[in-house]
PDB file of C-alpha atoms in Angstrom:
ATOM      1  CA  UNK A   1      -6.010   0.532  22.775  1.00 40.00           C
ATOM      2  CA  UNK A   2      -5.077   3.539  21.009  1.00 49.00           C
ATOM      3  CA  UNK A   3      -7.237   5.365  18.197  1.00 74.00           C
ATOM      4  CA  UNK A   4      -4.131   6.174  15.845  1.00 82.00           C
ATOM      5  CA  UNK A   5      -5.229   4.882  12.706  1.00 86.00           C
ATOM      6  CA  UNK A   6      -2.052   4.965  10.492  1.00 90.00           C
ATOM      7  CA  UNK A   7       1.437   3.733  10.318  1.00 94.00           C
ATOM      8  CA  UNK A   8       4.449   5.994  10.826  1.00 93.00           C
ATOM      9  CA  UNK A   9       7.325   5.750   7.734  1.00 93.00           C
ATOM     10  CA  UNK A  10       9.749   3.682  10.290  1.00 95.00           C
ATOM     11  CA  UNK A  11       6.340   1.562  11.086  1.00 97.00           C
ATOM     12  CA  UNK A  12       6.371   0.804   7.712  1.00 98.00           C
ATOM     13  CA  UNK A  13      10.139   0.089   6.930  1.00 98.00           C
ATOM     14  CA  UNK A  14       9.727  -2.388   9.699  1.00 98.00           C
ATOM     15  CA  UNK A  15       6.804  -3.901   8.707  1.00 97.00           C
ATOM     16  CA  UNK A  16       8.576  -4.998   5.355  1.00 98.00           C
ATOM     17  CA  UNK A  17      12.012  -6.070   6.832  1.00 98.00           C
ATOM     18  CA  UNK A  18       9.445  -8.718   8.784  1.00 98.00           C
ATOM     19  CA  UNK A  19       9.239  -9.925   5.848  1.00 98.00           C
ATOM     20  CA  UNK A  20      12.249 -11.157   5.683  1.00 98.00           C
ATOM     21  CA  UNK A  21      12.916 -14.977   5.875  1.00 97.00           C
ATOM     22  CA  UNK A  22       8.890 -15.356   5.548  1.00 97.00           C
ATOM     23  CA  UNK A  23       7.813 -18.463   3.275  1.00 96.00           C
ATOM     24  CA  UNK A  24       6.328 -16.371   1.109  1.00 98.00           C
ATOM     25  CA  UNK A  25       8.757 -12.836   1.254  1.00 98.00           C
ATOM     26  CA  UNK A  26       9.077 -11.803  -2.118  1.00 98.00           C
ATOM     27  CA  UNK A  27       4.963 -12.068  -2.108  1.00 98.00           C
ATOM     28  CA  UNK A  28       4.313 -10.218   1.070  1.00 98.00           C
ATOM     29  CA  UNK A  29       7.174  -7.424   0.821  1.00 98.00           C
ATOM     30  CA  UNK A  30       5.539  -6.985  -2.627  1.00 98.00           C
ATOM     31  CA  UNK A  31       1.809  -6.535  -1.246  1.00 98.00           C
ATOM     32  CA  UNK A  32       3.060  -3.994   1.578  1.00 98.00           C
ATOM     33  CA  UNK A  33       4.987  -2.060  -0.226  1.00 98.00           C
ATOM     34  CA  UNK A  34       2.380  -1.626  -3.307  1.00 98.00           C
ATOM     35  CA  UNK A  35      -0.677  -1.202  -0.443  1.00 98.00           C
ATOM     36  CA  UNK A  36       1.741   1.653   1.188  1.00 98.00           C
ATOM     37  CA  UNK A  37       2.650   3.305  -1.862  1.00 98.00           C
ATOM     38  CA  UNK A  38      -0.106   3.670  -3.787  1.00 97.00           C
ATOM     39  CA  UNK A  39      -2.761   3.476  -1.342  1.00 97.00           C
ATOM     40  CA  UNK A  40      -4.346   0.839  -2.386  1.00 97.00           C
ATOM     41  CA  UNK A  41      -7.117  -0.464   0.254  1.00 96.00           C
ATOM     42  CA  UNK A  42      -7.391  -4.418   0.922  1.00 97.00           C
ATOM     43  CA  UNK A  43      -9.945  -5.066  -1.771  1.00 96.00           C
ATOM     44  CA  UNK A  44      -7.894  -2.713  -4.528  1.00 97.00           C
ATOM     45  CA  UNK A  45      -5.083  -5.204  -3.856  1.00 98.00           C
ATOM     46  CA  UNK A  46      -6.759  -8.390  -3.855  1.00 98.00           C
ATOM     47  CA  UNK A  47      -8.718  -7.494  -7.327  1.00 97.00           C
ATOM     48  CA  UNK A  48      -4.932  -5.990  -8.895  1.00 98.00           C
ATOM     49  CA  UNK A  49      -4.574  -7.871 -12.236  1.00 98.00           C
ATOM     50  CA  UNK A  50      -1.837  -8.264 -14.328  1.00 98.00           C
ATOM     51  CA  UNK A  51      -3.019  -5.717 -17.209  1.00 97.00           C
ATOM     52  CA  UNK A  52      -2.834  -3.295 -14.094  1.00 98.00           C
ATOM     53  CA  UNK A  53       1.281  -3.617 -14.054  1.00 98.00           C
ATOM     54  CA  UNK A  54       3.041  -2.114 -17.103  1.00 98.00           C
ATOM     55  CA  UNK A  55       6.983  -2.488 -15.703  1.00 98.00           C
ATOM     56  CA  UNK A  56       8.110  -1.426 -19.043  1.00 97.00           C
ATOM     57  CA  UNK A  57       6.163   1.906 -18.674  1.00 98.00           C
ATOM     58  CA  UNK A  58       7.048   2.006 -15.166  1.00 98.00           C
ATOM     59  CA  UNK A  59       3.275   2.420 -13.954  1.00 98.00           C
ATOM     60  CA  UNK A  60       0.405   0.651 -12.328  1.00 98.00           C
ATOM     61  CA  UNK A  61      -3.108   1.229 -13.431  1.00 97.00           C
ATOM     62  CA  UNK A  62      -5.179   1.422 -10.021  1.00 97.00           C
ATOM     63  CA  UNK A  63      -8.859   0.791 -10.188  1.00 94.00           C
ATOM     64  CA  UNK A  64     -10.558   2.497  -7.351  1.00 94.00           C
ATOM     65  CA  UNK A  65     -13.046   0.859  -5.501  1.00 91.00           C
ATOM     66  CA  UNK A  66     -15.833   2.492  -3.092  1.00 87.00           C
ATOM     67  CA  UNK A  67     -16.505   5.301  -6.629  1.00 83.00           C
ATOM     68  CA  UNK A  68     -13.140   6.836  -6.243  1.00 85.00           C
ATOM     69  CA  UNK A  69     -11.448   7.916  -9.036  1.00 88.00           C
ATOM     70  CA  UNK A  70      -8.946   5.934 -10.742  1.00 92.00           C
ATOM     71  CA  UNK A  71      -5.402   7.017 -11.563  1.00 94.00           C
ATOM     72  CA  UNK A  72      -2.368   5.716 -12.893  1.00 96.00           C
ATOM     73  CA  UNK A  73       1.219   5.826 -10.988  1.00 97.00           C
ATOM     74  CA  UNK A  74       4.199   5.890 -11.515  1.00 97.00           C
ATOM     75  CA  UNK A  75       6.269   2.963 -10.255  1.00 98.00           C
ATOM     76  CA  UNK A  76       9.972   3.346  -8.568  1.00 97.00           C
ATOM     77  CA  UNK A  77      12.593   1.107  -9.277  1.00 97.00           C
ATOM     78  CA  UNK A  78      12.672  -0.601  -5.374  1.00 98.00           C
ATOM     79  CA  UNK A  79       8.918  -1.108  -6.662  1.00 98.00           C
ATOM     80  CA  UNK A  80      10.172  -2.089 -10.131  1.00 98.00           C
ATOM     81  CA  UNK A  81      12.631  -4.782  -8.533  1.00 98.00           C
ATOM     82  CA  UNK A  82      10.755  -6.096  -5.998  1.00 98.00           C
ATOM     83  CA  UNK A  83       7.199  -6.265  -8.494  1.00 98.00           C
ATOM     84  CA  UNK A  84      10.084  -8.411 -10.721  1.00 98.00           C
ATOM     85  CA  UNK A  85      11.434 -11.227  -7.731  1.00 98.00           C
ATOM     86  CA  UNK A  86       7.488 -11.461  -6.845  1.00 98.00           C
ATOM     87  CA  UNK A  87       6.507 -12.493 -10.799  1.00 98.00           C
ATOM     88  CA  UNK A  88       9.307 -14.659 -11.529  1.00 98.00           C
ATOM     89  CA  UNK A  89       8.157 -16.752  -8.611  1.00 97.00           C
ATOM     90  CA  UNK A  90       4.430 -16.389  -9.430  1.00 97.00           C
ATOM     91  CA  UNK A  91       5.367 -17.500 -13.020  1.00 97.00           C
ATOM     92  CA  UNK A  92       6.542 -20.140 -12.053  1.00 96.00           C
ATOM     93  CA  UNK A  93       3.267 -21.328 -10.119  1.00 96.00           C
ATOM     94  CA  UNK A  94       1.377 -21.480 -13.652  1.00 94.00           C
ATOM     95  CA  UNK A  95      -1.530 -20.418 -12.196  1.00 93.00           C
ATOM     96  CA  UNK A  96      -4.902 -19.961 -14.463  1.00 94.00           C
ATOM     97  CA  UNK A  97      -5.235 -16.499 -12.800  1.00 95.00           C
ATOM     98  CA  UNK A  98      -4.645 -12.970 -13.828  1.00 97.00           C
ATOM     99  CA  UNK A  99      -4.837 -11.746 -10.006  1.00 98.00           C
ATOM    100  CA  UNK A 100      -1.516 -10.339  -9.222  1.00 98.00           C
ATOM    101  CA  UNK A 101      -1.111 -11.813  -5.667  1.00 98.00           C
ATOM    102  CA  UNK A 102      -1.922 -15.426  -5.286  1.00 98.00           C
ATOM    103  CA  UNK A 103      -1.985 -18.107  -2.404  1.00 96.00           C
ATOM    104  CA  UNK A 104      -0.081 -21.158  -2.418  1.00 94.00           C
ATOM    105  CA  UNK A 105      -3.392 -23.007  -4.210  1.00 95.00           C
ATOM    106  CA  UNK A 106      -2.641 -20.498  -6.786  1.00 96.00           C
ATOM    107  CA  UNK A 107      -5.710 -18.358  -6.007  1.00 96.00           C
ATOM    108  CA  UNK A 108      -6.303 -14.723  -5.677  1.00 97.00           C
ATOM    109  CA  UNK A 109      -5.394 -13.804  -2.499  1.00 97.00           C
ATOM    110  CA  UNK A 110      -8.648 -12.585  -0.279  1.00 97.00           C
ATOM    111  CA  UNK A 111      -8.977  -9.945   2.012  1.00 97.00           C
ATOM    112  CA  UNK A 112      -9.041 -12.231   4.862  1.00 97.00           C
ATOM    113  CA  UNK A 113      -5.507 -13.496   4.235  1.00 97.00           C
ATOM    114  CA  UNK A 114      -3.792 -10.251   3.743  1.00 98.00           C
ATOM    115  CA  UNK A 115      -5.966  -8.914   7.022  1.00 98.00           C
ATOM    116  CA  UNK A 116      -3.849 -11.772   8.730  1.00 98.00           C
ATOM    117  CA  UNK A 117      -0.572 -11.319   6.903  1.00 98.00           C
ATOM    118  CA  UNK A 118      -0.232  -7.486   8.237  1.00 98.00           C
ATOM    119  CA  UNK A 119      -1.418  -7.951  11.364  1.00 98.00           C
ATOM    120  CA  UNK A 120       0.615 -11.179  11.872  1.00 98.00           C
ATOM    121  CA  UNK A 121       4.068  -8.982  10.496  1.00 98.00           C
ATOM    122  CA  UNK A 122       3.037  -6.133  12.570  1.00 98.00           C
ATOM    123  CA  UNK A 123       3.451  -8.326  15.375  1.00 97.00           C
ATOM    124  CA  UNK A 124       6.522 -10.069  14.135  1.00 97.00           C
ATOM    125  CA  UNK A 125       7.725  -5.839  13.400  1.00 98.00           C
ATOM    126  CA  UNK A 126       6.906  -5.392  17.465  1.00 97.00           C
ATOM    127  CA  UNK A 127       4.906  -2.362  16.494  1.00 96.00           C
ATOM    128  CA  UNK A 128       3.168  -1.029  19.326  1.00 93.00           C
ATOM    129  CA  UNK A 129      -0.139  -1.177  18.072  1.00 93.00           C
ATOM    130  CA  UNK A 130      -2.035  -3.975  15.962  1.00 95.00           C
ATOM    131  CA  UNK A 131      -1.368  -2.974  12.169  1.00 96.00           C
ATOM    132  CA  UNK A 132      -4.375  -3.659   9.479  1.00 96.00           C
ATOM    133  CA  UNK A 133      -4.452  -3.058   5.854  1.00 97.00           C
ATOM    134  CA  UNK A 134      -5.875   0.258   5.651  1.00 95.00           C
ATOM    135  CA  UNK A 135      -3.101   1.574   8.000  1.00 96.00           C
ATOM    136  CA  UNK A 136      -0.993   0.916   5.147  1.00 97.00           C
ATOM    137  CA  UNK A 137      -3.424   3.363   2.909  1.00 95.00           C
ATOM    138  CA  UNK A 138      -3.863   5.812   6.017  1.00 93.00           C
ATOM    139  CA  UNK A 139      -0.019   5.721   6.147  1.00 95.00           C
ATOM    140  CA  UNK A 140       0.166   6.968   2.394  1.00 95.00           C
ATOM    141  CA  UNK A 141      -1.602   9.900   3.076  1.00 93.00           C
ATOM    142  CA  UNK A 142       0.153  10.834   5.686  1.00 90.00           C
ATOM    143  CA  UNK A 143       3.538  10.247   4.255  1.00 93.00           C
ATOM    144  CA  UNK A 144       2.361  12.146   0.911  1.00 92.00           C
ATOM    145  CA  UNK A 145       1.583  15.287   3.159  1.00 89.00           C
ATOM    146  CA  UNK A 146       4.753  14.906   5.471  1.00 87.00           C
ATOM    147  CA  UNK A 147       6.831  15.482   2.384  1.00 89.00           C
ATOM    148  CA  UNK A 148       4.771  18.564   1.201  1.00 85.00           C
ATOM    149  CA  UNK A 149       2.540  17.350  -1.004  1.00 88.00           C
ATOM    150  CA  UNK A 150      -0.951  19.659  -1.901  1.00 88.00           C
ATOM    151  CA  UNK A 151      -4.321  18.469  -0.346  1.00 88.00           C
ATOM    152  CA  UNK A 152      -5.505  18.121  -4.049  1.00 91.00           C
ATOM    153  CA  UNK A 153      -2.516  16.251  -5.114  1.00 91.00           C
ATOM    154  CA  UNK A 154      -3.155  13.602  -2.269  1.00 88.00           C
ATOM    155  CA  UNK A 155      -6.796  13.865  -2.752  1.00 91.00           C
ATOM    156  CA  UNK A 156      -6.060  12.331  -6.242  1.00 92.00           C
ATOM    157  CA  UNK A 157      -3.612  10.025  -5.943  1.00 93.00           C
ATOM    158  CA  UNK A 158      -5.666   8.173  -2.784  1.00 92.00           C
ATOM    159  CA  UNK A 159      -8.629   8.363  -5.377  1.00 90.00           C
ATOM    160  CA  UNK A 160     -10.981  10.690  -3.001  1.00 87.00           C
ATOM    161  CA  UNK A 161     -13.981  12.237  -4.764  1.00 81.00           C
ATOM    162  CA  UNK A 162     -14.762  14.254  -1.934  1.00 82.00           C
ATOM    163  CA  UNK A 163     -12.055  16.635  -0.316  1.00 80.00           C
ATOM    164  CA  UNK A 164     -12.811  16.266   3.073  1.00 79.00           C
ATOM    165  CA  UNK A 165     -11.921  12.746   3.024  1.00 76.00           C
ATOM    166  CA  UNK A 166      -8.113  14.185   2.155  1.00 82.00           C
ATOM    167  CA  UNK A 167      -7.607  16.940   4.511  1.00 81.00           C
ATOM    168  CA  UNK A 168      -6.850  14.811   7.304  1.00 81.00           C
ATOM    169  CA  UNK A 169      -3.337  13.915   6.218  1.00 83.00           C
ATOM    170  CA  UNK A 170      -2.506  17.636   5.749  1.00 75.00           C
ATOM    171  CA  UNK A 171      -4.572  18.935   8.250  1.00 72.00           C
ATOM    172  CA  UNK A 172      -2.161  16.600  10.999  1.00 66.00           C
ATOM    173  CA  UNK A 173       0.848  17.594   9.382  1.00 65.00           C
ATOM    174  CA  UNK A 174       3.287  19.733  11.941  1.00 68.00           C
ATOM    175  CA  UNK A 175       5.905  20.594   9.043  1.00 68.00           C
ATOM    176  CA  UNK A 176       2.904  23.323   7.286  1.00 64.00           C
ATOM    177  CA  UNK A 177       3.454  25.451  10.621  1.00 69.00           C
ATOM    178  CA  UNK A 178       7.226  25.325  10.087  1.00 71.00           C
ATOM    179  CA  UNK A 179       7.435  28.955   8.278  1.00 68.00           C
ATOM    180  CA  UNK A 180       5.660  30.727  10.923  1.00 69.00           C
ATOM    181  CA  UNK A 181       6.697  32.730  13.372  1.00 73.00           C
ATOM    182  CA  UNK A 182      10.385  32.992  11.644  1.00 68.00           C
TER     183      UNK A 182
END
């Protein structure tokens, strides 16, 4: 058992092409990629509404759970396009919901399910290790430092009151040596 608790990038990428041919795709590519992106933990995702997606404005509204601060972020066009296939085929469910993800009884999805959906693609992905929903947040943070974002900026966009919850994606991250020793 191994005590890494994130996903790589290429973890990722192939977590979301297992998507592919799923019975419900356009759902589940949707949920990763939003829960990678934006670092949204299991019970952020489940509770996403649809006044939270603004696809004219190009943003999503996330509502931080556990006190953390809530922000608003920008959303990019493979975002854009895939948020689109997943609500023309939730539209046409004419569910009494506002919940942004829903199952096939048109319910909001719980954290159970989407435990079992990544863990179930992760294994479908042949990742090496079993893959949970917060890997997908963990992975976020990670990623955000890898391409050079500030601790503060990450600290922000993950929603962290407190620092020292943040500094464990930068602290990790090989690339801020890079200028030494030139």
């Amino acid at each position: 058992m191994t005590d890494r608790r994130h996903l790589s990038q290429s973890e990722v990428e192939r977590l979301l092409k297992a998507t592919q041919g799923a019975r419900h795709e356009r759902r589940d590519r949707c949920l990763l990629l939003l829960m990678f992106r934006h670092g949204l933990r299991v019970s952020e995702l489940c509770g996403l509404r649809l006044s939270q997606v603004d696809l004219e404005e190009r943003v999503l509204h996330v509502a931080r759970l556990k006190r953390g601060l809530s922000t608003t972020h920008p959303l990019r066009g493979d975002e854009i396009r895939t948020l689109r296939r997943w609500l023309a085929v939730r539209a046409r469910m004419k569910a009494d919901s506002d919940a942004v993800f829903l199952s096939e009884r048109r319910t909001p999805l719980n954290r159970r399910t989407v435990w079992h959906l990544v863990r179930r693609y992760g294994e479908c992905a042949g990742l090496s290790l079993p893959a949970h929903p917060h890997m997908l947040r963990h992975a976020c943070g990670y990623e955000l430092a890898n391409q050079g974002a500030d601790t503060r900026l990450i600290q922000d966009y993950l929603g962290h009151r407190n620092i020292q919850h943040t500094v464990q994606y930068t602290a990790a991250n090989p690339a801020r040596f890079e200028k030494l020793w030139r």
